[in-house]
PDB file of C-alpha atoms and ligand atoms in Angstrom:
ATOM      1  CA  MET A   1      -0.283  -4.021  25.606  1.00 50.00           C
ATOM      2  CA  ASP A   2       0.453  -4.105  21.652  1.00 63.00           C
ATOM      3  CA  GLU A   3      -3.081  -3.556  20.327  1.00 84.00           C
ATOM      4  CA  PHE A   4      -4.414   0.198  19.724  1.00 95.00           C
ATOM      5  CA  LEU A   5      -7.000   0.859  21.805  1.00 97.00           C
ATOM      6  CA  LYS A   6      -9.813   2.507  20.280  1.00 98.00           C
ATOM      7  CA  LEU A   7     -11.790   4.304  22.944  1.00 98.00           C
ATOM      8  CA  GLY A   8     -14.726   6.888  23.063  1.00 97.00           C
ATOM      9  CA  LEU A   9     -17.551   8.256  24.883  1.00 97.00           C
ATOM     10  CA  VAL A  10     -21.022   8.563  23.143  1.00 96.00           C
ATOM     11  CA  GLY A  11     -23.541  11.052  24.056  1.00 95.00           C
ATOM     12  CA  HIS A  12     -25.067  13.867  22.803  1.00 95.00           C
ATOM     13  CA  PRO A  13     -24.211  16.686  23.412  1.00 91.00           C
ATOM     14  CA  VAL A  14     -20.474  15.657  23.737  1.00 91.00           C
ATOM     15  CA  GLY A  15     -18.526  18.887  22.986  1.00 89.00           C
ATOM     16  CA  HIS A  16     -18.250  19.844  26.484  1.00 87.00           C
ATOM     17  CA  SER A  17     -17.251  16.580  27.879  1.00 92.00           C
ATOM     18  CA  LYS A  18     -13.479  16.389  30.143  1.00 94.00           C
ATOM     19  CA  SER A  19     -13.564  12.437  29.513  1.00 96.00           C
ATOM     20  CA  PRO A  20     -11.189  12.677  26.312  1.00 97.00           C
ATOM     21  CA  LEU A  21      -8.686  14.865  28.298  1.00 97.00           C
ATOM     22  CA  ILE A  22      -8.743  12.513  31.102  1.00 98.00           C
ATOM     23  CA  HIS A  23      -8.355   9.214  29.109  1.00 98.00           C
ATOM     24  CA  ASN A  24      -5.864  10.381  26.730  1.00 98.00           C
ATOM     25  CA  TYR A  25      -4.103  11.697  29.982  1.00 98.00           C
ATOM     26  CA  TRP A  26      -3.637   8.338  31.450  1.00 98.00           C
ATOM     27  CA  ILE A  27      -3.136   6.656  27.584  1.00 98.00           C
ATOM     28  CA  LYS A  28       0.023   8.670  27.478  1.00 98.00           C
ATOM     29  CA  LYS A  29       0.838   8.216  31.184  1.00 98.00           C
ATOM     30  CA  TYR A  30       0.906   4.216  31.310  1.00 98.00           C
ATOM     31  CA  ASP A  31       2.774   4.492  27.558  1.00 97.00           C
ATOM     32  CA  LEU A  32      -0.534   2.901  26.077  1.00 97.00           C
ATOM     33  CA  ALA A  33      -1.309   3.065  22.388  1.00 97.00           C
ATOM     34  CA  GLY A  34      -4.678   4.542  21.884  1.00 98.00           C
ATOM     35  CA  GLU A  35      -6.940   7.361  21.282  1.00 98.00           C
ATOM     36  CA  TYR A  36     -10.117   8.247  23.406  1.00 98.00           C
ATOM     37  CA  LYS A  37     -12.651  10.248  21.157  1.00 97.00           C
ATOM     38  CA  ALA A  38     -16.050  12.156  21.779  1.00 97.00           C
ATOM     39  CA  ILE A  39     -18.655  10.530  19.491  1.00 97.00           C
ATOM     40  CA  ASP A  40     -21.854  12.423  19.365  1.00 96.00           C
ATOM     41  CA  VAL A  41     -24.590  10.346  18.900  1.00 96.00           C
ATOM     42  CA  ARG A  42     -28.231  11.430  18.347  1.00 94.00           C
ATOM     43  CA  PRO A  43     -30.900   9.991  20.630  1.00 91.00           C
ATOM     44  CA  ASP A  44     -32.389   7.194  18.256  1.00 92.00           C
ATOM     45  CA  ASN A  45     -29.035   5.833  16.951  1.00 92.00           C
ATOM     46  CA  LEU A  46     -27.436   4.440  19.852  1.00 95.00           C
ATOM     47  CA  GLU A  47     -27.235   0.834  18.604  1.00 95.00           C
ATOM     48  CA  SER A  48     -26.617   1.245  14.900  1.00 96.00           C
ATOM     49  CA  VAL A  49     -23.606   3.362  16.245  1.00 95.00           C
ATOM     50  CA  LEU A  50     -22.391   1.070  19.134  1.00 94.00           C
ATOM     51  CA  ASP A  51     -22.579  -1.711  15.963  1.00 94.00           C
ATOM     52  CA  GLY A  52     -20.386   0.441  13.564  1.00 95.00           C
ATOM     53  CA  LEU A  53     -18.198   1.027  16.112  1.00 95.00           C
ATOM     54  CA  MET A  54     -17.451  -2.463  17.204  1.00 94.00           C
ATOM     55  CA  GLU A  55     -17.213  -3.269  13.453  1.00 95.00           C
ATOM     56  CA  GLU A  56     -14.152  -0.841  13.466  1.00 95.00           C
ATOM     57  CA  GLY A  57     -12.379  -2.405  16.522  1.00 96.00           C
ATOM     58  CA  TYR A  58     -13.307  -0.464  19.319  1.00 97.00           C
ATOM     59  CA  LYS A  59     -12.592  -1.758  22.869  1.00 97.00           C
ATOM     60  CA  GLY A  60     -14.743   0.155  24.817  1.00 97.00           C
ATOM     61  CA  PHE A  61     -17.087   3.642  25.749  1.00 97.00           C
ATOM     62  CA  ASN A  62     -18.178   5.713  28.334  1.00 97.00           C
ATOM     63  CA  VAL A  63     -21.947   6.417  28.004  1.00 95.00           C
ATOM     64  CA  THR A  64     -23.463   9.630  29.162  1.00 93.00           C
ATOM     65  CA  ILE A  65     -26.469  11.844  28.568  1.00 90.00           C
ATOM     66  CA  PRO A  66     -29.300  10.698  27.084  1.00 91.00           C
ATOM     67  CA  HIS A  67     -27.811   7.089  26.294  1.00 92.00           C
ATOM     68  CA  LYS A  68     -27.098   5.620  30.118  1.00 91.00           C
ATOM     69  CA  GLU A  69     -30.851   4.504  30.320  1.00 91.00           C
ATOM     70  CA  THR A  70     -30.848   2.947  26.709  1.00 94.00           C
ATOM     71  CA  ALA A  71     -27.213   1.507  27.113  1.00 93.00           C
ATOM     72  CA  LEU A  72     -28.778  -1.095  30.011  1.00 94.00           C
ATOM     73  CA  THR A  73     -30.719  -2.804  27.929  1.00 95.00           C
ATOM     74  CA  LEU A  74     -28.503  -3.110  24.907  1.00 96.00           C
ATOM     75  CA  CYS A  75     -25.570  -4.600  26.916  1.00 97.00           C
ATOM     76  CA  ASP A  76     -25.065  -8.151  26.855  1.00 97.00           C
ATOM     77  CA  SER A  77     -24.321  -8.235  30.639  1.00 97.00           C
ATOM     78  CA  VAL A  78     -24.783  -5.359  33.388  1.00 97.00           C
ATOM     79  CA  ASP A  79     -23.081  -5.696  36.922  1.00 96.00           C
ATOM     80  CA  ASP A  80     -25.147  -5.495  39.810  1.00 96.00           C
ATOM     81  CA  ILE A  81     -24.430  -1.494  40.548  1.00 96.00           C
ATOM     82  CA  ALA A  82     -25.440  -0.527  36.911  1.00 96.00           C
ATOM     83  CA  GLN A  83     -28.584  -2.532  37.438  1.00 95.00           C
ATOM     84  CA  ALA A  84     -29.221  -0.970  40.657  1.00 94.00           C
ATOM     85  CA  VAL A  85     -28.625   2.620  39.328  1.00 94.00           C
ATOM     86  CA  GLY A  86     -30.472   1.794  36.286  1.00 93.00           C
ATOM     87  CA  ALA A  87     -27.995   2.910  33.971  1.00 93.00           C
ATOM     88  CA  VAL A  88     -24.932   2.114  32.477  1.00 95.00           C
ATOM     89  CA  ASN A  89     -21.859   4.701  31.817  1.00 96.00           C
ATOM     90  CA  THR A  90     -19.321   2.376  30.834  1.00 98.00           C
ATOM     91  CA  ILE A  91     -19.226  -0.633  28.498  1.00 98.00           C
ATOM     92  CA  CYS A  92     -16.422  -2.955  28.092  1.00 98.00           C
ATOM     93  CA  ILE A  93     -16.064  -5.261  24.917  1.00 97.00           C
ATOM     94  CA  GLU A  94     -15.168  -8.578  25.011  1.00 94.00           C
ATOM     95  CA  ASN A  95     -15.308 -11.212  22.357  1.00 93.00           C
ATOM     96  CA  GLY A  96     -18.079  -9.243  20.733  1.00 93.00           C
ATOM     97  CA  GLN A  97     -19.958  -9.176  23.783  1.00 96.00           C
ATOM     98  CA  LEU A  98     -21.064  -5.377  25.401  1.00 96.00           C
ATOM     99  CA  ASN A  99     -20.253  -5.914  29.008  1.00 97.00           C
ATOM    100  CA  GLY A 100     -22.066  -2.922  30.988  1.00 98.00           C
ATOM    101  CA  ILE A 101     -21.079  -1.168  34.357  1.00 98.00           C
ATOM    102  CA  ASN A 102     -21.772   1.820  36.240  1.00 97.00           C
ATOM    103  CA  THR A 103     -18.789   3.559  37.940  1.00 98.00           C
ATOM    104  CA  ASP A 104     -20.593   6.958  38.900  1.00 97.00           C
ATOM    105  CA  VAL A 105     -21.235   5.198  42.278  1.00 98.00           C
ATOM    106  CA  PHE A 106     -17.469   4.435  43.047  1.00 98.00           C
ATOM    107  CA  GLY A 107     -16.740   7.778  41.974  1.00 98.00           C
ATOM    108  CA  PHE A 108     -19.057   9.578  44.191  1.00 98.00           C
ATOM    109  CA  LEU A 109     -17.890   7.382  47.006  1.00 98.00           C
ATOM    110  CA  GLU A 110     -13.994   7.971  46.332  1.00 98.00           C
ATOM    111  CA  ASN A 111     -14.550  11.611  46.021  1.00 98.00           C
ATOM    112  CA  ILE A 112     -15.731  11.859  49.432  1.00 98.00           C
ATOM    113  CA  ARG A 113     -13.303   9.221  50.654  1.00 97.00           C
ATOM    114  CA  GLY A 114     -10.666  10.920  49.170  1.00 96.00           C
ATOM    115  CA  ASN A 115     -11.101  14.178  50.686  1.00 96.00           C
ATOM    116  CA  ARG A 116     -12.769  13.117  54.058  1.00 97.00           C
ATOM    117  CA  PRO A 117     -10.918   9.847  55.083  1.00 96.00           C
ATOM    118  CA  GLN A 118     -12.354  10.331  58.590  1.00 94.00           C
ATOM    119  CA  PHE A 119     -16.156  10.619  57.335  1.00 97.00           C
ATOM    120  CA  GLY A 120     -18.497   7.968  58.559  1.00 97.00           C
ATOM    121  CA  PHE A 121     -21.291   7.676  56.252  1.00 98.00           C
ATOM    122  CA  SER A 122     -23.255   5.161  58.708  1.00 98.00           C
ATOM    123  CA  THR A 123     -23.477   8.041  61.532  1.00 97.00           C
ATOM    124  CA  ALA A 124     -26.298  10.355  60.226  1.00 98.00           C
ATOM    125  CA  PRO A 125     -28.780  10.963  57.662  1.00 98.00           C
ATOM    126  CA  ALA A 126     -27.915  12.065  54.572  1.00 98.00           C
ATOM    127  CA  VAL A 127     -29.675  15.119  52.192  1.00 98.00           C
ATOM    128  CA  VAL A 128     -29.593  14.260  48.798  1.00 98.00           C
ATOM    129  CA  LEU A 129     -31.188  17.412  46.380  1.00 98.00           C
ATOM    130  CA  GLY A 130     -32.328  16.121  43.049  1.00 97.00           C
ATOM    131  CA  ALA A 131     -33.562  13.211  41.228  1.00 96.00           C
ATOM    132  CA  GLY A 132     -31.841  13.013  38.257  1.00 92.00           C
ATOM    133  CA  GLY A 133     -29.169  10.192  36.894  1.00 90.00           C
ATOM    134  CA  ALA A 134     -26.655  11.645  39.228  1.00 94.00           C
ATOM    135  CA  ALA A 135     -28.772  11.454  42.399  1.00 96.00           C
ATOM    136  CA  ARG A 136     -29.623   7.743  41.294  1.00 96.00           C
ATOM    137  CA  ALA A 137     -25.628   6.865  41.629  1.00 97.00           C
ATOM    138  CA  VAL A 138     -25.482   9.125  44.586  1.00 98.00           C
ATOM    139  CA  VAL A 139     -28.315   7.459  46.376  1.00 98.00           C
ATOM    140  CA  GLN A 140     -27.076   3.739  45.444  1.00 97.00           C
ATOM    141  CA  GLY A 141     -23.779   4.812  46.949  1.00 98.00           C
ATOM    142  CA  LEU A 142     -25.150   5.969  50.368  1.00 98.00           C
ATOM    143  CA  LEU A 143     -27.156   2.671  50.471  1.00 97.00           C
ATOM    144  CA  GLN A 144     -24.227   0.713  49.584  1.00 96.00           C
ATOM    145  CA  GLU A 145     -22.473   2.467  52.532  1.00 97.00           C
ATOM    146  CA  ASP A 146     -25.420   1.982  55.020  1.00 97.00           C
ATOM    147  CA  VAL A 147     -26.239   5.419  55.797  1.00 98.00           C
ATOM    148  CA  PRO A 148     -29.012   5.337  58.333  1.00 98.00           C
ATOM    149  CA  GLU A 149     -31.654   7.500  56.607  1.00 98.00           C
ATOM    150  CA  ILE A 150     -31.901   9.413  52.942  1.00 98.00           C
ATOM    151  CA  ARG A 151     -33.752  12.439  52.562  1.00 98.00           C
ATOM    152  CA  LEU A 152     -34.344  12.961  49.067  1.00 98.00           C
ATOM    153  CA  LEU A 153     -35.999  16.606  47.561  1.00 98.00           C
ATOM    154  CA  ASN A 154     -36.419  17.269  44.082  1.00 98.00           C
ATOM    155  CA  ARG A 155     -37.995  20.308  42.355  1.00 98.00           C
ATOM    156  CA  THR A 156     -40.310  17.747  40.859  1.00 98.00           C
ATOM    157  CA  ARG A 157     -41.476  15.414  43.926  1.00 98.00           C
ATOM    158  CA  GLY A 158     -42.501  12.969  41.411  1.00 98.00           C
ATOM    159  CA  LYS A 159     -39.405  11.987  40.218  1.00 97.00           C
ATOM    160  CA  ALA A 160     -38.052  11.423  43.693  1.00 98.00           C
ATOM    161  CA  GLU A 161     -41.020   9.231  44.691  1.00 98.00           C
ATOM    162  CA  ILE A 162     -40.375   7.280  41.280  1.00 96.00           C
ATOM    163  CA  LEU A 163     -36.325   6.985  42.338  1.00 96.00           C
ATOM    164  CA  ALA A 164     -37.061   5.875  45.890  1.00 97.00           C
ATOM    165  CA  ARG A 165     -39.527   3.098  44.737  1.00 95.00           C
ATOM    166  CA  ALA A 166     -36.711   1.877  42.169  1.00 93.00           C
ATOM    167  CA  CYS A 167     -34.393   1.220  45.418  1.00 93.00           C
ATOM    168  CA  LYS A 168     -34.097  -1.972  47.381  1.00 89.00           C
ATOM    169  CA  ASP A 169     -33.649  -0.479  50.712  1.00 89.00           C
ATOM    170  CA  ARG A 170     -36.744   1.913  49.893  1.00 92.00           C
ATOM    171  CA  SER A 171     -37.577   2.181  53.586  1.00 95.00           C
ATOM    172  CA  LYS A 172     -34.362   4.257  54.357  1.00 97.00           C
ATOM    173  CA  ILE A 173     -35.536   6.979  51.893  1.00 98.00           C
ATOM    174  CA  HIS A 174     -37.983   9.840  52.737  1.00 98.00           C
ATOM    175  CA  VAL A 175     -39.329  11.943  49.896  1.00 98.00           C
ATOM    176  CA  LEU A 176     -39.923  15.663  51.275  1.00 98.00           C
ATOM    177  CA  ASP A 177     -41.464  18.725  49.519  1.00 98.00           C
ATOM    178  CA  TRP A 178     -38.511  20.860  47.935  1.00 98.00           C
ATOM    179  CA  GLU A 179     -39.964  23.725  49.779  1.00 98.00           C
ATOM    180  CA  ASP A 180     -38.753  21.991  53.180  1.00 98.00           C
ATOM    181  CA  ARG A 181     -35.145  21.607  51.778  1.00 98.00           C
ATOM    182  CA  HIS A 182     -34.125  24.566  54.653  1.00 98.00           C
ATOM    183  CA  ARG A 183     -35.624  22.327  57.438  1.00 98.00           C
ATOM    184  CA  ALA A 184     -34.494  18.982  56.132  1.00 98.00           C
ATOM    185  CA  LEU A 185     -30.960  19.351  57.217  1.00 98.00           C
ATOM    186  CA  LYS A 186     -31.451  19.079  60.745  1.00 98.00           C
ATOM    187  CA  GLY A 187     -29.370  16.416  61.966  1.00 98.00           C
ATOM    188  CA  ALA A 188     -27.764  15.637  58.859  1.00 98.00           C
ATOM    189  CA  GLY A 189     -24.232  14.420  58.349  1.00 98.00           C
ATOM    190  CA  LEU A 190     -23.962  14.636  54.556  1.00 98.00           C
ATOM    191  CA  LEU A 191     -25.725  17.147  52.069  1.00 98.00           C
ATOM    192  CA  VAL A 192     -25.145  16.503  48.242  1.00 98.00           C
ATOM    193  CA  ASN A 193     -26.104  18.798  45.724  1.00 98.00           C
ATOM    194  CA  THR A 194     -26.959  16.804  42.581  1.00 97.00           C
ATOM    195  CA  THR A 195     -29.177  19.149  40.803  1.00 95.00           C
ATOM    196  CA  ALA A 196     -27.946  21.559  38.072  1.00 93.00           C
ATOM    197  CA  LEU A 197     -28.160  24.466  40.332  1.00 96.00           C
ATOM    198  CA  GLY A 198     -25.130  26.389  40.580  1.00 96.00           C
ATOM    199  CA  MET A 199     -23.423  25.230  37.220  1.00 93.00           C
ATOM    200  CA  GLU A 200     -22.081  27.608  34.478  1.00 91.00           C
ATOM    201  CA  GLY A 201     -25.373  28.954  33.005  1.00 92.00           C
ATOM    202  CA  HIS A 202     -27.452  27.905  36.061  1.00 94.00           C
ATOM    203  CA  SER A 203     -29.041  29.944  38.638  1.00 96.00           C
ATOM    204  CA  GLN A 204     -27.227  29.252  41.976  1.00 96.00           C
ATOM    205  CA  LEU A 205     -29.191  27.017  44.973  1.00 97.00           C
ATOM    206  CA  ASP A 206     -31.233  29.067  46.988  1.00 98.00           C
ATOM    207  CA  ILE A 207     -30.833  27.380  50.460  1.00 98.00           C
ATOM    208  CA  ASP A 208     -30.615  28.122  53.885  1.00 98.00           C
ATOM    209  CA  LEU A 209     -27.704  26.134  55.657  1.00 98.00           C
ATOM    210  CA  ALA A 210     -28.795  27.257  59.250  1.00 98.00           C
ATOM    211  CA  ALA A 211     -30.160  24.041  60.295  1.00 98.00           C
ATOM    212  CA  LEU A 212     -26.951  21.836  58.771  1.00 98.00           C
ATOM    213  CA  PRO A 213     -24.988  20.932  61.588  1.00 98.00           C
ATOM    214  CA  GLU A 214     -21.349  22.453  61.918  1.00 97.00           C
ATOM    215  CA  ASP A 215     -20.017  19.015  61.813  1.00 97.00           C
ATOM    216  CA  ALA A 216     -21.658  17.875  58.447  1.00 98.00           C
ATOM    217  CA  THR A 217     -20.009  17.543  55.187  1.00 98.00           C
ATOM    218  CA  LEU A 218     -21.481  19.417  51.794  1.00 98.00           C
ATOM    219  CA  ASN A 219     -20.654  17.783  48.496  1.00 98.00           C
ATOM    220  CA  ASP A 220     -21.664  19.949  45.334  1.00 98.00           C
ATOM    221  CA  ILE A 221     -21.105  17.384  42.644  1.00 96.00           C
ATOM    222  CA  VAL A 222     -21.263  20.353  40.160  1.00 95.00           C
ATOM    223  CA  TYR A 223     -17.880  20.897  38.888  1.00 91.00           C
ATOM    224  CA  ALA A 224     -18.028  23.589  36.538  1.00 90.00           C
ATOM    225  CA  PRO A 225     -17.272  26.142  38.361  1.00 92.00           C
ATOM    226  CA  PRO A 226     -15.280  24.476  40.970  1.00 92.00           C
ATOM    227  CA  ASP A 227     -16.286  26.915  43.375  1.00 93.00           C
ATOM    228  CA  THR A 228     -20.195  26.928  43.522  1.00 96.00           C
ATOM    229  CA  GLY A 229     -21.841  29.515  45.499  1.00 97.00           C
ATOM    230  CA  LEU A 230     -23.111  26.321  48.062  1.00 98.00           C
ATOM    231  CA  LEU A 231     -19.657  25.608  48.858  1.00 98.00           C
ATOM    232  CA  LYS A 232     -18.637  28.754  49.187  1.00 98.00           C
ATOM    233  CA  GLN A 233     -21.922  29.533  51.372  1.00 98.00           C
ATOM    234  CA  ALA A 234     -21.067  26.056  53.506  1.00 98.00           C
ATOM    235  CA  GLN A 235     -16.829  26.826  53.956  1.00 98.00           C
ATOM    236  CA  SER A 236     -17.860  30.351  55.486  1.00 98.00           C
ATOM    237  CA  ARG A 237     -20.096  28.656  58.067  1.00 97.00           C
ATOM    238  CA  GLY A 238     -17.643  25.980  59.050  1.00 98.00           C
ATOM    239  CA  ASN A 239     -18.642  22.757  57.133  1.00 98.00           C
ATOM    240  CA  ALA A 240     -16.236  20.568  55.451  1.00 98.00           C
ATOM    241  CA  VAL A 241     -16.697  20.897  51.468  1.00 98.00           C
ATOM    242  CA  VAL A 242     -16.096  18.516  48.556  1.00 98.00           C
ATOM    243  CA  GLY A 243     -16.736  19.739  45.147  1.00 97.00           C
ATOM    244  CA  GLY A 244     -17.736  17.973  41.985  1.00 95.00           C
ATOM    245  CA  ILE A 245     -14.390  17.447  40.354  1.00 95.00           C
ATOM    246  CA  GLY A 246     -13.039  14.431  42.382  1.00 96.00           C
ATOM    247  CA  MET A 247     -16.550  12.423  41.311  1.00 97.00           C
ATOM    248  CA  LEU A 248     -15.833  13.094  37.445  1.00 96.00           C
ATOM    249  CA  LEU A 249     -11.887  11.953  38.082  1.00 97.00           C
ATOM    250  CA  HIS A 250     -12.730   8.859  40.193  1.00 98.00           C
ATOM    251  CA  GLN A 251     -15.842   7.309  37.775  1.00 98.00           C
ATOM    252  CA  ALA A 252     -12.925   7.334  34.941  1.00 98.00           C
ATOM    253  CA  ARG A 253     -10.660   5.272  36.755  1.00 98.00           C
ATOM    254  CA  PRO A 254     -12.368   2.241  37.129  1.00 98.00           C
ATOM    255  CA  ALA A 255     -13.796   2.461  33.294  1.00 98.00           C
ATOM    256  CA  PHE A 256     -10.315   2.622  32.268  1.00 98.00           C
ATOM    257  CA  GLN A 257      -9.235  -0.411  34.278  1.00 98.00           C
ATOM    258  CA  SER A 258     -12.184  -2.275  32.436  1.00 98.00           C
ATOM    259  CA  TRP A 259     -10.473  -1.329  29.170  1.00 98.00           C
ATOM    260  CA  THR A 260      -6.820  -1.876  30.198  1.00 97.00           C
ATOM    261  CA  GLY A 261      -6.344  -3.319  33.001  1.00 97.00           C
ATOM    262  CA  VAL A 262      -4.372  -0.465  34.469  1.00 98.00           C
ATOM    263  CA  MET A 263      -6.017   1.228  37.364  1.00 98.00           C
ATOM    264  CA  PRO A 264      -4.964   4.931  36.962  1.00 98.00           C
ATOM    265  CA  GLU A 265      -3.961   7.253  39.439  1.00 97.00           C
ATOM    266  CA  ILE A 266      -5.170  11.106  39.760  1.00 97.00           C
ATOM    267  CA  ASP A 267      -2.078  13.268  39.690  1.00 97.00           C
ATOM    268  CA  GLN A 268      -1.489  16.982  40.235  1.00 95.00           C
ATOM    269  CA  GLU A 269      -1.045  17.238  36.511  1.00 97.00           C
ATOM    270  CA  LEU A 270      -4.518  15.787  35.445  1.00 97.00           C
ATOM    271  CA  MET A 271      -6.110  18.125  37.927  1.00 94.00           C
ATOM    272  CA  ASP A 272      -4.602  21.103  36.975  1.00 93.00           C
ATOM    273  CA  ILE A 273      -5.703  19.874  32.922  1.00 94.00           C
ATOM    274  CA  VAL A 274      -9.479  19.323  33.769  1.00 94.00           C
ATOM    275  CA  MET A 275      -9.785  22.779  35.807  1.00 89.00           C
ATOM    276  CA  GLN A 276      -8.544  24.591  32.845  1.00 84.00           C
TER     277      GLN A 276
HETATM  278  P1  ATR B 301     -28.306  14.509  36.101  1.00 81.26           P
HETATM  279  O1  ATR B 301     -28.531  13.391  34.960  1.00 81.26           O
HETATM  280  O2  ATR B 301     -26.887  15.270  35.604  1.00 81.26           O
HETATM  281  O3  ATR B 301     -28.632  14.055  37.434  1.00 81.26           O
HETATM  282  P2  ATR B 301     -30.923  16.187  35.227  1.00 81.26           P
HETATM  283  O4  ATR B 301     -31.559  14.460  34.806  1.00 81.26           O
HETATM  284  O5  ATR B 301     -31.241  17.092  33.989  1.00 81.26           O
HETATM  285  O6  ATR B 301     -29.231  15.765  35.140  1.00 81.26           O
HETATM  286  O7  ATR B 301     -31.154  16.201  36.090  1.00 81.26           O
HETATM  287  C1  ATR B 301     -31.189  17.639  36.935  1.00 81.26           C
HETATM  288  C2  ATR B 301     -31.737  17.994  38.076  1.00 81.26           C
HETATM  289  O8  ATR B 301     -31.665  19.241  38.726  1.00 81.26           O
HETATM  290  C3  ATR B 301     -33.055  17.353  38.291  1.00 81.26           C
HETATM  291  O9  ATR B 301     -33.202  17.079  39.571  1.00 81.26           O
HETATM  292  C4  ATR B 301     -34.012  18.833  38.320  1.00 81.26           C
HETATM  293  O10 ATR B 301     -35.195  18.948  39.043  1.00 81.26           O
HETATM  294  P3  ATR B 301     -36.625  18.394  38.221  1.00 81.26           P
HETATM  295  O11 ATR B 301     -36.436  17.081  38.192  1.00 81.26           O
HETATM  296  O12 ATR B 301     -37.395  18.950  38.834  1.00 81.26           O
HETATM  297  O13 ATR B 301     -36.347  18.680  36.772  1.00 81.26           O
HETATM  298  C5  ATR B 301     -32.727  19.848  38.936  1.00 81.26           C
HETATM  299  N1  ATR B 301     -33.064  21.269  38.524  1.00 81.26           N
HETATM  300  C6  ATR B 301     -32.860  21.444  37.242  1.00 81.26           C
HETATM  301  N2  ATR B 301     -33.065  22.979  37.186  1.00 81.26           N
HETATM  302  C7  ATR B 301     -33.856  23.553  38.717  1.00 81.26           C
HETATM  303  C8  ATR B 301     -34.009  24.567  39.349  1.00 81.26           C
HETATM  304  N3  ATR B 301     -34.126  25.585  38.538  1.00 81.26           N
HETATM  305  N4  ATR B 301     -34.383  24.360  40.493  1.00 81.26           N
HETATM  306  C9  ATR B 301     -34.370  23.327  41.319  1.00 81.26           C
HETATM  307  N5  ATR B 301     -34.201  21.954  40.153  1.00 81.26           N
HETATM  308  C10 ATR B 301     -33.500  22.244  39.315  1.00 81.26           C
END
């Protein structure tokens, strides 16, 4: 590819993002000419900033908080997964058209598959904690993999109800009270934390894992720190655990592919770079 690839992340704030590290690593690794920049875009400015960046010849963007839902409305085309999630996290520009996709579902599923190749999504209920943007992608991923039941719990129950109502397969989703999170684990095959709890600067998730079957898998999508209290708690009672860094890395792969045609691989050097 001869063209200099202009790529970026639009969000607010964007300073903490690992995406520039990931995409610039792959640009170099695959011997492409280009640069991926983090661009701080205030909530009201998305449309005008995107117009300006297109004028400058940008090929694509990642979209993060708080723009993922607005991006869906600004795109000329949106794939089925982004439509189902209700959010676009990747835009690819072709012939002046904005094509939106959502790679978070892929990131969530590949992270589990990569770490637990033998895990069967369709064999037991899954418990999902949280009802923000990440939870929407996780719930869509689980429905796509034909999970028999999703128990959805959020501190603000109404948000979980809105999420469930927006899903095609809503009969599989059971919204429960946040206070019932300990009991909700009975018979589950997977527990996913999508809340901010356990993240640097936040308190730990307070949950009693006694009812979680020993053969269940726990996935914490928090990746900073990589070893959350929840992961350690589950590991110490013998559950298989999957951290969040893999979701971050895997969601970046189809984004990079949409802009460059190259499906990049995750190697140890990249893992070391993002864990720093
Ligand atoms: P994201 O898009 O990354 O999922 P978000 O939309 O800010 O981020 O969602 C954060 C999630 O963490 C929400 O489910 C939030 O619960 P509320 O909907 O009740 O706000 C959850 N969360 C944040 N702080 C929490 C806390 N102290 N206790 C329980 N849940 C919390």
